[in-house]
mmCIF file of C-alpha atoms in Angstrom:
data_model
loop_
_atom_site.group_PDB
_atom_site.id
_atom_site.type_symbol
_atom_site.label_atom_id
_atom_site.label_comp_id
_atom_site.label_asym_id
_atom_site.label_seq_id
_atom_site.Cartn_x
_atom_site.Cartn_y
_atom_site.Cartn_z
ATOM 1 C CA MET A 28 14.450 24.516 -5.615
ATOM 2 C CA THR A 29 13.642 20.842 -6.871
ATOM 3 C CA ALA A 30 13.992 17.695 -5.276
ATOM 4 C CA PRO A 31 17.138 15.812 -5.279
ATOM 5 C CA THR A 32 17.933 13.493 -7.744
ATOM 6 C CA GLN A 33 21.456 12.443 -7.071
ATOM 7 C CA ALA A 34 23.225 9.072 -7.285
ATOM 8 C CA PRO A 35 26.329 8.205 -5.050
ATOM 9 C CA ALA A 36 28.325 8.254 -8.189
ATOM 10 C CA ALA A 37 28.377 11.071 -10.705
ATOM 11 C CA SER A 38 28.822 8.686 -13.641
ATOM 12 C CA GLU A 39 25.758 6.527 -12.863
ATOM 13 C CA PRO A 40 22.424 6.992 -13.971
ATOM 14 C CA ARG A 41 19.590 8.315 -12.155
ATOM 15 C CA LEU A 42 17.651 5.177 -10.397
ATOM 16 C CA THR A 43 14.339 6.217 -11.668
ATOM 17 C CA THR A 44 15.748 6.113 -15.458
ATOM 18 C CA LEU A 45 16.420 2.543 -15.082
ATOM 19 C CA ALA A 46 12.984 1.418 -14.595
ATOM 20 C CA HIS A 47 9.749 1.555 -16.722
ATOM 21 C CA GLY A 48 7.632 2.204 -13.856
ATOM 22 C CA GLY A 49 8.318 2.850 -9.957
ATOM 23 C CA GLY A 50 7.211 2.033 -6.508
ATOM 24 C CA CYS A 51 3.680 0.361 -6.475
ATOM 25 C CA GLY A 52 2.814 1.924 -9.622
ATOM 26 C CA CYS A 53 4.335 -1.180 -11.198
ATOM 27 C CA LYS A 54 1.868 -3.636 -10.134
ATOM 28 C CA ILE A 55 -0.030 -5.415 -12.527
ATOM 29 C CA ALA A 56 -3.460 -4.079 -13.335
ATOM 30 C CA PRO A 57 -6.031 -5.575 -10.827
ATOM 31 C CA ASP A 58 -8.215 -6.902 -13.808
ATOM 32 C CA VAL A 59 -5.032 -8.431 -15.675
ATOM 33 C CA LEU A 60 -4.045 -10.200 -12.413
ATOM 34 C CA SER A 61 -7.183 -11.605 -11.593
ATOM 35 C CA ARG A 62 -7.348 -13.370 -15.213
ATOM 36 C CA ILE A 63 -4.024 -14.853 -14.427
ATOM 37 C CA LEU A 64 -4.955 -16.126 -11.293
ATOM 38 C CA ARG A 65 -8.258 -17.580 -12.638
ATOM 39 C CA GLU A 66 -6.046 -19.714 -15.114
ATOM 40 C CA THR A 67 -3.871 -20.844 -12.131
ATOM 41 C CA ALA A 68 -4.627 -24.064 -10.428
ATOM 42 C CA VAL A 69 -5.412 -23.791 -6.985
ATOM 43 C CA LEU A 70 -5.077 -26.403 -4.354
ATOM 44 C CA PRO A 71 -7.519 -27.337 -1.540
ATOM 45 C CA ALA A 72 -6.798 -24.955 1.211
ATOM 46 C CA PRO A 73 -6.004 -26.703 4.939
ATOM 47 C CA PRO A 74 -8.148 -25.410 7.466
ATOM 48 C CA GLU A 75 -4.947 -23.685 9.164
ATOM 49 C CA LEU A 76 -4.876 -21.217 6.286
ATOM 50 C CA LEU A 77 -6.990 -18.274 7.827
ATOM 51 C CA VAL A 78 -6.357 -15.954 5.008
ATOM 52 C CA GLY A 79 -5.545 -17.141 1.336
ATOM 53 C CA ILE A 80 -6.200 -15.398 -2.028
ATOM 54 C CA GLU A 81 -9.877 -15.587 -2.135
ATOM 55 C CA THR A 82 -10.376 -12.165 -1.228
ATOM 56 C CA SER A 83 -7.016 -10.414 -2.627
ATOM 57 C CA ASP A 84 -5.821 -9.716 0.853
ATOM 58 C CA ASP A 85 -2.317 -8.223 2.131
ATOM 59 C CA ALA A 86 -0.890 -11.137 3.014
ATOM 60 C CA ALA A 87 -1.556 -14.996 3.945
ATOM 61 C CA VAL A 88 -2.220 -15.995 7.395
ATOM 62 C CA TYR A 89 -1.700 -19.302 8.813
ATOM 63 C CA ARG A 90 -2.477 -20.614 12.068
ATOM 64 C CA LEU A 91 0.110 -22.241 14.260
ATOM 65 C CA ASN A 92 -1.735 -22.769 17.334
ATOM 66 C CA ASP A 93 -4.319 -21.363 19.571
ATOM 67 C CA SER A 94 -2.425 -18.227 20.186
ATOM 68 C CA GLN A 95 -0.279 -17.570 17.170
ATOM 69 C CA ALA A 96 -0.929 -17.281 13.627
ATOM 70 C CA LEU A 97 1.978 -16.774 10.938
ATOM 71 C CA ILE A 98 1.376 -13.939 8.445
ATOM 72 C CA ALA A 99 3.495 -14.354 5.181
ATOM 73 C CA THR A 100 3.844 -11.679 2.645
ATOM 74 C CA THR A 101 6.313 -10.369 -0.005
ATOM 75 C CA ASP A 102 6.448 -6.804 -1.920
ATOM 76 C CA PHE A 103 8.736 -5.259 -4.306
ATOM 77 C CA PHE A 104 9.411 -2.993 -7.102
ATOM 78 C CA MET A 105 11.514 -0.469 -9.185
ATOM 79 C CA PRO A 106 12.458 2.639 -8.013
ATOM 80 C CA ILE A 107 10.447 5.161 -7.428
ATOM 81 C CA VAL A 108 13.041 8.224 -6.294
ATOM 82 C CA ASP A 109 16.731 8.386 -7.089
ATOM 83 C CA ASP A 110 18.247 8.467 -3.628
ATOM 84 C CA PRO A 111 19.372 4.751 -3.314
ATOM 85 C CA ARG A 112 18.750 4.649 0.401
ATOM 86 C CA ASP A 113 15.283 6.449 0.213
ATOM 87 C CA PHE A 114 14.542 3.826 -2.464
ATOM 88 C CA GLY A 115 15.657 1.047 0.269
ATOM 89 C CA ARG A 116 13.710 2.948 2.939
ATOM 90 C CA ILE A 117 10.253 3.319 0.681
ATOM 91 C CA ALA A 118 10.376 -0.630 -0.379
ATOM 92 C CA ALA A 119 10.882 -1.899 2.840
ATOM 93 C CA THR A 120 8.575 0.305 4.656
ATOM 94 C CA ASN A 121 5.940 -0.696 1.965
ATOM 95 C CA ALA A 122 6.448 -4.589 2.495
ATOM 96 C CA LEU A 123 6.460 -4.570 6.413
ATOM 97 C CA SER A 124 2.894 -2.857 5.691
ATOM 98 C CA ASP A 125 1.234 -5.564 4.656
ATOM 99 C CA VAL A 126 2.104 -7.348 8.195
ATOM 100 C CA TYR A 127 0.382 -4.480 9.958
ATOM 101 C CA ALA A 128 -2.544 -4.551 7.890
ATOM 102 C CA MET A 129 -3.386 -7.888 9.117
ATOM 103 C CA GLY A 130 -3.273 -6.971 12.709
ATOM 104 C CA GLY A 131 0.188 -8.343 13.479
ATOM 105 C CA ARG A 132 4.037 -7.450 14.287
ATOM 106 C CA PRO A 133 6.944 -8.357 11.946
ATOM 107 C CA ILE A 134 9.194 -10.975 13.142
ATOM 108 C CA LEU A 135 12.015 -10.951 10.364
ATOM 109 C CA ALA A 136 12.501 -10.193 6.903
ATOM 110 C CA LEU A 137 14.389 -11.413 3.910
ATOM 111 C CA ALA A 138 15.691 -9.156 1.283
ATOM 112 C CA LEU A 139 14.734 -9.639 -2.429
ATOM 113 C CA VAL A 140 17.312 -7.788 -4.641
ATOM 114 C CA GLY A 141 17.575 -7.689 -8.445
ATOM 115 C CA MET A 142 20.202 -5.269 -9.809
ATOM 116 C CA PRO A 143 22.036 -4.178 -13.028
ATOM 117 C CA VAL A 144 25.534 -5.196 -11.206
ATOM 118 C CA GLY A 145 27.245 -3.602 -14.429
ATOM 119 C CA THR A 146 25.260 -0.355 -14.404
ATOM 120 C CA LEU A 147 25.017 0.739 -10.452
ATOM 121 C CA SER A 148 28.068 0.697 -8.518
ATOM 122 C CA THR A 149 28.317 -1.580 -5.266
ATOM 123 C CA ALA A 150 28.070 1.391 -3.325
ATOM 124 C CA THR A 151 24.835 2.414 -4.580
ATOM 125 C CA ILE A 152 23.462 -1.189 -4.446
ATOM 126 C CA GLY A 153 24.687 -1.178 -0.888
ATOM 127 C CA ALA A 154 22.874 1.997 0.064
ATOM 128 C CA ILE A 155 19.517 0.687 -1.330
ATOM 129 C CA LEU A 156 20.034 -2.716 1.125
ATOM 130 C CA ASP A 157 21.119 -0.195 3.955
ATOM 131 C CA GLY A 158 17.925 1.764 3.756
ATOM 132 C CA GLY A 159 15.828 -1.378 3.926
ATOM 133 C CA ALA A 160 17.783 -2.545 6.659
ATOM 134 C CA SER A 161 17.420 0.722 8.508
ATOM 135 C CA VAL A 162 13.588 0.647 8.428
ATOM 136 C CA CYS A 163 13.700 -3.284 9.420
ATOM 137 C CA ALA A 164 15.657 -2.030 12.288
ATOM 138 C CA ALA A 165 13.279 0.700 13.154
ATOM 139 C CA ALA A 166 10.648 -1.937 13.173
ATOM 140 C CA GLY A 167 12.960 -3.928 15.584
ATOM 141 C CA ILE A 168 13.255 -6.909 13.134
ATOM 142 C CA PRO A 169 16.254 -8.344 11.647
ATOM 143 C CA VAL A 170 16.868 -8.985 8.020
ATOM 144 C CA ALA A 171 17.751 -12.748 8.247
ATOM 145 C CA GLY A 172 18.912 -13.575 4.533
ATOM 146 C CA GLY A 173 17.369 -13.074 1.015
ATOM 147 C CA HIS A 174 18.261 -13.691 -2.517
ATOM 148 C CA SER A 175 19.830 -11.553 -5.204
ATOM 149 C CA ILE A 176 20.080 -11.807 -9.110
ATOM 150 C CA ASP A 177 21.661 -9.801 -11.865
ATOM 151 C CA SER A 178 18.810 -7.933 -13.233
ATOM 152 C CA VAL A 179 18.054 -5.628 -16.215
ATOM 153 C CA GLU A 180 15.802 -3.021 -14.012
ATOM 154 C CA PRO A 181 16.743 -2.234 -10.255
ATOM 155 C CA ILE A 182 14.523 -4.237 -8.000
ATOM 156 C CA TYR A 183 14.335 -4.110 -4.224
ATOM 157 C CA GLY A 184 11.793 -5.481 -1.430
ATOM 158 C CA LEU A 185 11.400 -7.763 1.207
ATOM 159 C CA VAL A 186 9.758 -11.244 2.386
ATOM 160 C CA ALA A 187 7.829 -10.133 5.773
ATOM 161 C CA LEU A 188 7.027 -12.548 8.332
ATOM 162 C CA GLY A 189 4.879 -11.424 11.259
ATOM 163 C CA LEU A 190 2.915 -12.969 14.096
ATOM 164 C CA VAL A 191 -0.616 -12.346 15.290
ATOM 165 C CA HIS A 192 -3.437 -14.024 17.499
ATOM 166 C CA PRO A 193 -5.578 -15.803 15.446
ATOM 167 C CA ASP A 194 -8.688 -13.846 17.319
ATOM 168 C CA GLN A 195 -7.386 -10.400 16.053
ATOM 169 C CA VAL A 196 -6.340 -10.972 12.559
ATOM 170 C CA ARG A 197 -7.963 -8.227 10.509
ATOM 171 C CA SER A 198 -8.451 -9.180 6.866
ATOM 172 C CA ASN A 199 -9.972 -6.686 4.150
ATOM 173 C CA ALA A 200 -13.124 -9.002 4.269
ATOM 174 C CA GLY A 201 -14.797 -7.945 7.479
ATOM 175 C CA ALA A 202 -16.429 -4.641 7.286
ATOM 176 C CA ARG A 203 -20.259 -4.608 8.677
ATOM 177 C CA PRO A 204 -23.087 -2.439 7.817
ATOM 178 C CA GLY A 205 -22.894 0.797 9.769
ATOM 179 C CA ASP A 206 -19.211 0.632 9.841
ATOM 180 C CA VAL A 207 -17.308 3.934 9.305
ATOM 181 C CA LEU A 208 -13.977 3.951 7.312
ATOM 182 C CA ILE A 209 -10.742 5.709 8.658
ATOM 183 C CA LEU A 210 -7.819 6.290 6.408
ATOM 184 C CA GLY A 211 -4.560 6.836 8.105
ATOM 185 C CA LYS A 212 -2.200 8.564 5.340
ATOM 186 C CA PRO A 213 -2.688 11.102 2.887
ATOM 187 C CA LEU A 214 -3.240 10.310 -0.998
ATOM 188 C CA GLY A 215 -0.919 11.638 -3.520
ATOM 189 C CA VAL A 216 2.235 9.547 -3.789
ATOM 190 C CA GLY A 217 1.983 8.691 -7.475
ATOM 191 C CA VAL A 218 1.393 12.128 -8.565
ATOM 192 C CA MET A 219 4.419 13.087 -6.495
ATOM 193 C CA SER A 220 6.553 10.546 -8.025
ATOM 194 C CA GLY A 221 5.376 11.144 -11.557
ATOM 195 C CA ALA A 222 6.518 14.996 -10.835
ATOM 196 C CA LEU A 223 9.853 13.944 -9.509
ATOM 197 C CA LYS A 224 10.334 11.788 -12.665
ATOM 198 C CA LYS A 225 9.944 14.820 -14.581
ATOM 199 C CA GLY A 226 12.288 17.009 -12.297
ATOM 200 C CA VAL A 227 9.519 19.507 -11.021
ATOM 201 C CA LEU A 228 8.960 18.187 -7.852
ATOM 202 C CA SER A 229 10.124 20.876 -5.009
ATOM 203 C CA ALA A 230 12.145 19.611 -2.151
ATOM 204 C CA THR A 231 9.607 20.425 0.510
ATOM 205 C CA ALA A 232 7.518 18.336 -1.470
ATOM 206 C CA TYR A 233 10.005 15.733 -1.990
ATOM 207 C CA ALA A 234 10.721 15.672 1.782
ATOM 208 C CA GLN A 235 6.702 15.291 2.278
ATOM 209 C CA MET A 236 6.866 12.319 0.234
ATOM 210 C CA ILE A 237 9.651 10.478 2.170
ATOM 211 C CA ALA A 238 8.168 11.221 5.135
ATOM 212 C CA THR A 239 4.821 9.384 4.375
ATOM 213 C CA THR A 240 6.315 6.568 2.602
ATOM 214 C CA THR A 241 8.904 5.759 5.145
ATOM 215 C CA ARG A 242 6.273 6.093 7.880
ATOM 216 C CA LEU A 243 5.810 2.294 9.379
ATOM 217 C CA ASN A 244 2.062 1.515 9.831
ATOM 218 C CA THR A 245 2.898 0.658 13.234
ATOM 219 C CA PRO A 246 -0.723 1.122 14.598
ATOM 220 C CA GLY A 247 -1.872 -1.845 12.658
ATOM 221 C CA PRO A 248 -1.612 -4.408 16.125
ATOM 222 C CA ALA A 249 -2.966 -1.630 18.344
ATOM 223 C CA LEU A 250 -6.066 -1.247 15.865
ATOM 224 C CA ALA A 251 -6.619 -5.140 15.629
ATOM 225 C CA ALA A 252 -6.717 -5.444 19.261
ATOM 226 C CA LEU A 253 -9.873 -3.140 19.683
ATOM 227 C CA GLY A 254 -13.073 -5.020 19.533
ATOM 228 C CA GLY A 255 -14.825 -2.562 17.203
ATOM 229 C CA VAL A 256 -12.320 -2.741 14.227
ATOM 230 C CA HIS A 257 -13.610 -5.073 11.941
ATOM 231 C CA ALA A 258 -11.674 -4.995 8.601
ATOM 232 C CA MET A 259 -8.291 -3.444 7.851
ATOM 233 C CA THR A 260 -6.495 -3.143 4.332
ATOM 234 C CA ASP A 261 -3.353 -0.600 3.088
ATOM 235 C CA VAL A 262 -3.733 1.613 0.329
ATOM 236 C CA THR A 263 -1.079 0.770 -2.179
ATOM 237 C CA GLY A 264 -0.848 0.373 -5.994
ATOM 238 C CA PHE A 265 -4.261 -0.013 -6.962
ATOM 239 C CA GLY A 266 -5.198 3.412 -5.340
ATOM 240 C CA LEU A 267 -7.927 4.183 -2.713
ATOM 241 C CA CYS A 268 -10.685 3.430 -5.356
ATOM 242 C CA GLY A 269 -9.132 -0.239 -5.741
ATOM 243 C CA HIS A 270 -8.553 -1.326 -2.437
ATOM 244 C CA ALA A 271 -11.644 0.136 -1.331
ATOM 245 C CA LEU A 272 -13.551 -1.835 -3.812
ATOM 246 C CA GLU A 273 -11.826 -5.045 -2.725
ATOM 247 C CA MET A 274 -12.921 -4.683 1.025
ATOM 248 C CA THR A 275 -16.657 -3.944 -0.858
ATOM 249 C CA ARG A 276 -16.459 -7.171 -2.770
ATOM 250 C CA GLY A 277 -14.466 -9.073 -0.097
ATOM 251 C CA SER A 278 -17.348 -7.872 2.901
ATOM 252 C CA GLY A 279 -20.293 -8.272 0.815
ATOM 253 C CA CYS A 280 -21.440 -4.615 1.630
ATOM 254 C CA ASP A 281 -21.825 -1.466 -0.231
ATOM 255 C CA LEU A 282 -19.358 1.038 0.719
ATOM 256 C CA GLN A 283 -19.541 4.938 0.511
ATOM 257 C CA ILE A 284 -16.546 7.411 0.284
ATOM 258 C CA ASP A 285 -16.789 11.159 1.031
ATOM 259 C CA TRP A 286 -14.032 12.412 -1.158
ATOM 260 C CA ALA A 287 -14.204 15.899 0.327
ATOM 261 C CA ALA A 288 -13.031 14.102 3.603
ATOM 262 C CA VAL A 289 -9.817 12.310 1.980
ATOM 263 C CA PRO A 290 -6.738 13.568 2.935
ATOM 264 C CA LEU A 291 -4.450 14.827 0.227
ATOM 265 C CA LEU A 292 -0.667 15.145 0.563
ATOM 266 C CA PRO A 293 -0.037 19.441 0.181
ATOM 267 C CA GLY A 294 -0.042 20.388 -3.743
ATOM 268 C CA VAL A 295 -0.965 17.502 -4.847
ATOM 269 C CA ARG A 296 -4.101 18.618 -6.771
ATOM 270 C CA ASP A 297 -1.942 21.177 -8.084
ATOM 271 C CA LEU A 298 0.326 18.694 -9.731
ATOM 272 C CA ALA A 299 -2.302 16.636 -10.737
ATOM 273 C CA ALA A 300 -3.956 19.370 -12.627
ATOM 274 C CA ALA A 301 -0.321 20.185 -14.398
ATOM 275 C CA GLY A 302 -0.595 16.729 -15.926
ATOM 276 C CA HIS A 303 1.279 14.738 -13.398
ATOM 277 C CA VAL A 304 -0.753 11.646 -12.981
ATOM 278 C CA THR A 305 0.758 8.146 -13.651
ATOM 279 C CA GLY A 306 -0.404 5.783 -16.427
ATOM 280 C CA ALA A 307 -1.291 3.145 -13.269
ATOM 281 C CA SER A 308 -4.139 5.310 -12.646
ATOM 282 C CA GLY A 309 -5.995 4.995 -15.950
ATOM 283 C CA ARG A 310 -5.211 1.294 -15.592
ATOM 284 C CA ASN A 311 -6.553 1.127 -12.151
ATOM 285 C CA TRP A 312 -9.769 2.978 -13.266
ATOM 286 C CA ALA A 313 -10.142 0.703 -15.997
ATOM 287 C CA SER A 314 -9.948 -2.380 -13.760
ATOM 288 C CA CYS A 315 -12.126 -1.052 -11.104
ATOM 289 C CA ARG A 316 -14.933 0.855 -12.930
ATOM 290 C CA ASP A 317 -17.714 -1.772 -13.223
ATOM 291 C CA GLY A 318 -17.766 -1.703 -9.359
ATOM 292 C CA VAL A 319 -17.770 1.953 -8.928
ATOM 293 C CA VAL A 320 -20.267 4.737 -8.608
ATOM 294 C CA LEU A 321 -19.049 8.241 -8.963
ATOM 295 C CA GLY A 322 -21.229 10.982 -7.682
ATOM 296 C CA ASP A 323 -22.104 13.996 -9.933
ATOM 297 C CA GLY A 324 -19.441 16.176 -8.330
ATOM 298 C CA ILE A 325 -16.655 13.791 -8.909
ATOM 299 C CA SER A 326 -14.348 15.192 -11.473
ATOM 300 C CA ASP A 327 -11.627 13.436 -13.906
ATOM 301 C CA LEU A 328 -8.973 15.208 -11.919
ATOM 302 C CA ASP A 329 -10.795 13.528 -8.636
ATOM 303 C CA ARG A 330 -10.960 10.249 -10.147
ATOM 304 C CA ALA A 331 -7.233 10.100 -10.996
ATOM 305 C CA LEU A 332 -6.587 11.075 -7.472
ATOM 306 C CA LEU A 333 -8.997 8.310 -6.404
ATOM 307 C CA THR A 334 -6.830 5.706 -8.594
ATOM 308 C CA ASP A 335 -3.739 7.167 -7.986
ATOM 309 C CA PRO A 336 -1.218 4.286 -7.162
ATOM 310 C CA GLN A 337 0.193 4.712 -3.396
ATOM 311 C CA THR A 338 3.650 3.549 -2.535
ATOM 312 C CA SER A 339 3.548 2.518 1.085
ATOM 313 C CA GLY A 340 0.252 4.018 1.605
ATOM 314 C CA GLY A 341 -2.104 4.266 4.427
ATOM 315 C CA LEU A 342 -4.155 1.737 6.808
ATOM 316 C CA LEU A 343 -7.932 1.786 5.574
ATOM 317 C CA VAL A 344 -10.088 0.768 8.636
ATOM 318 C CA ALA A 345 -13.633 -0.250 8.751
ATOM 319 C CA CYS A 346 -14.922 0.028 12.338
ATOM 320 C CA ALA A 347 -18.096 0.536 14.463
ATOM 321 C CA PRO A 348 -18.950 4.035 14.693
ATOM 322 C CA GLU A 349 -18.308 4.368 18.462
ATOM 323 C CA ALA A 350 -14.847 3.070 17.957
ATOM 324 C CA ALA A 351 -13.780 5.620 15.835
ATOM 325 C CA ALA A 352 -12.635 8.096 18.567
ATOM 326 C CA ARG A 353 -10.250 5.444 19.603
ATOM 327 C CA VAL A 354 -9.056 4.675 16.212
ATOM 328 C CA LEU A 355 -8.167 7.979 15.216
ATOM 329 C CA ALA A 356 -6.622 8.540 18.976
ATOM 330 C CA ILE A 357 -4.274 5.636 18.011
ATOM 331 C CA PHE A 358 -3.226 6.921 14.758
ATOM 332 C CA ALA A 359 -2.545 10.321 16.146
ATOM 333 C CA GLU A 360 -0.630 8.861 18.940
ATOM 334 C CA ALA A 361 1.481 6.996 16.781
ATOM 335 C CA GLY A 362 2.346 10.404 14.527
ATOM 336 C CA PHE A 363 -0.290 9.961 11.806
ATOM 337 C CA ALA A 364 -1.884 13.640 12.313
ATOM 338 C CA GLU A 365 -3.725 13.672 8.793
ATOM 339 C CA ALA A 366 -5.975 10.275 9.680
ATOM 340 C CA ALA A 367 -9.423 11.064 8.932
ATOM 341 C CA GLN A 368 -12.966 9.632 8.760
ATOM 342 C CA ILE A 369 -13.453 9.263 4.843
ATOM 343 C CA GLY A 370 -16.820 7.464 4.575
ATOM 344 C CA ARG A 371 -19.300 4.502 5.724
ATOM 345 C CA VAL A 372 -20.213 0.981 5.207
ATOM 346 C CA GLY A 373 -23.541 0.550 3.735
ATOM 347 C CA ALA A 374 -26.217 -2.309 3.534
ATOM 348 C CA PRO A 375 -25.035 -5.946 2.238
ATOM 349 C CA SER A 376 -25.446 -6.484 -1.474
ATOM 350 C CA ALA A 377 -25.312 -9.609 -3.781
ATOM 351 C CA ASP A 378 -23.544 -7.117 -6.131
ATOM 352 C CA PRO A 379 -21.839 -4.584 -3.852
ATOM 353 C CA ARG A 380 -20.780 -1.375 -4.953
ATOM 354 C CA LEU A 381 -18.423 1.388 -4.000
ATOM 355 C CA THR A 382 -19.887 4.809 -4.307
ATOM 356 C CA ILE A 383 -17.862 8.031 -4.414
ATOM 357 C CA LEU A 384 -19.487 11.416 -3.293
#
């Protein structure tokens, strides 16, 4: 039995057929984005801006006072699944993840909606928004407004705002020599979404994909409150390789990932071997290959999974070795049974590299 691909009305097209890409695989490739941003004028940052664009972090953080900083982020994309409510749930979970990744708690969201109004029914569009609102309700926040346009391709996401104590902000640039790396969710969402678009993803695999992409990264604030946690980011469209490389460069330290320790969603390796690898995986590798060293045992298939674009992926945490057990316990207590220690932080370097062994 294959995964569900229905739309509310039989006359409507599948959501994924209306988009040239899906989920975080729609992201502009990191090297292209870097060239675009280099050509953009940057104003001097005020001292209250604790985190800006310098290290390609998950969100901006602005100090309000001695005990509060505002986290501001936005994330939106085209359909990764055909079920409209699931699409809304995944997009909202993914957007809120950036707040958790900075160590904060969400306080409100604004909806960003672009829909082909003449192609999709109001019932389908409403189901997308309802899915997103249900995730916000689970996070304990309101959808307090937003903006909508008539668009050729369906687009949905959120502006997400959160609060964090300034001392508990955890950026992707704080990893320290000797830290260990812990990943909160298994990889493979991009491969599964590729199989879904081709109609070969099983109902069981679809359920696993939805379960991981709609699980809020709520451990973020508790992890940030641990003194031994030094850096966090969430693994999304640039894949584990791309986001770990951002941590490598932002922290100025070499990082090493033990590929055999990285958790994968069930059946993903077989799906990838059958050819269900997204185009974004190749773009991600082209963007990060200059900063990555692959060990002799890393195959082309392994590389594709390392660069597989994750939608609503897990938190990547750099922490002191003595804090690792507590980090894993916090993940487990929140239902992240697959969380695993996957690597370590090496020495400072003028030209830091990510090594995959």
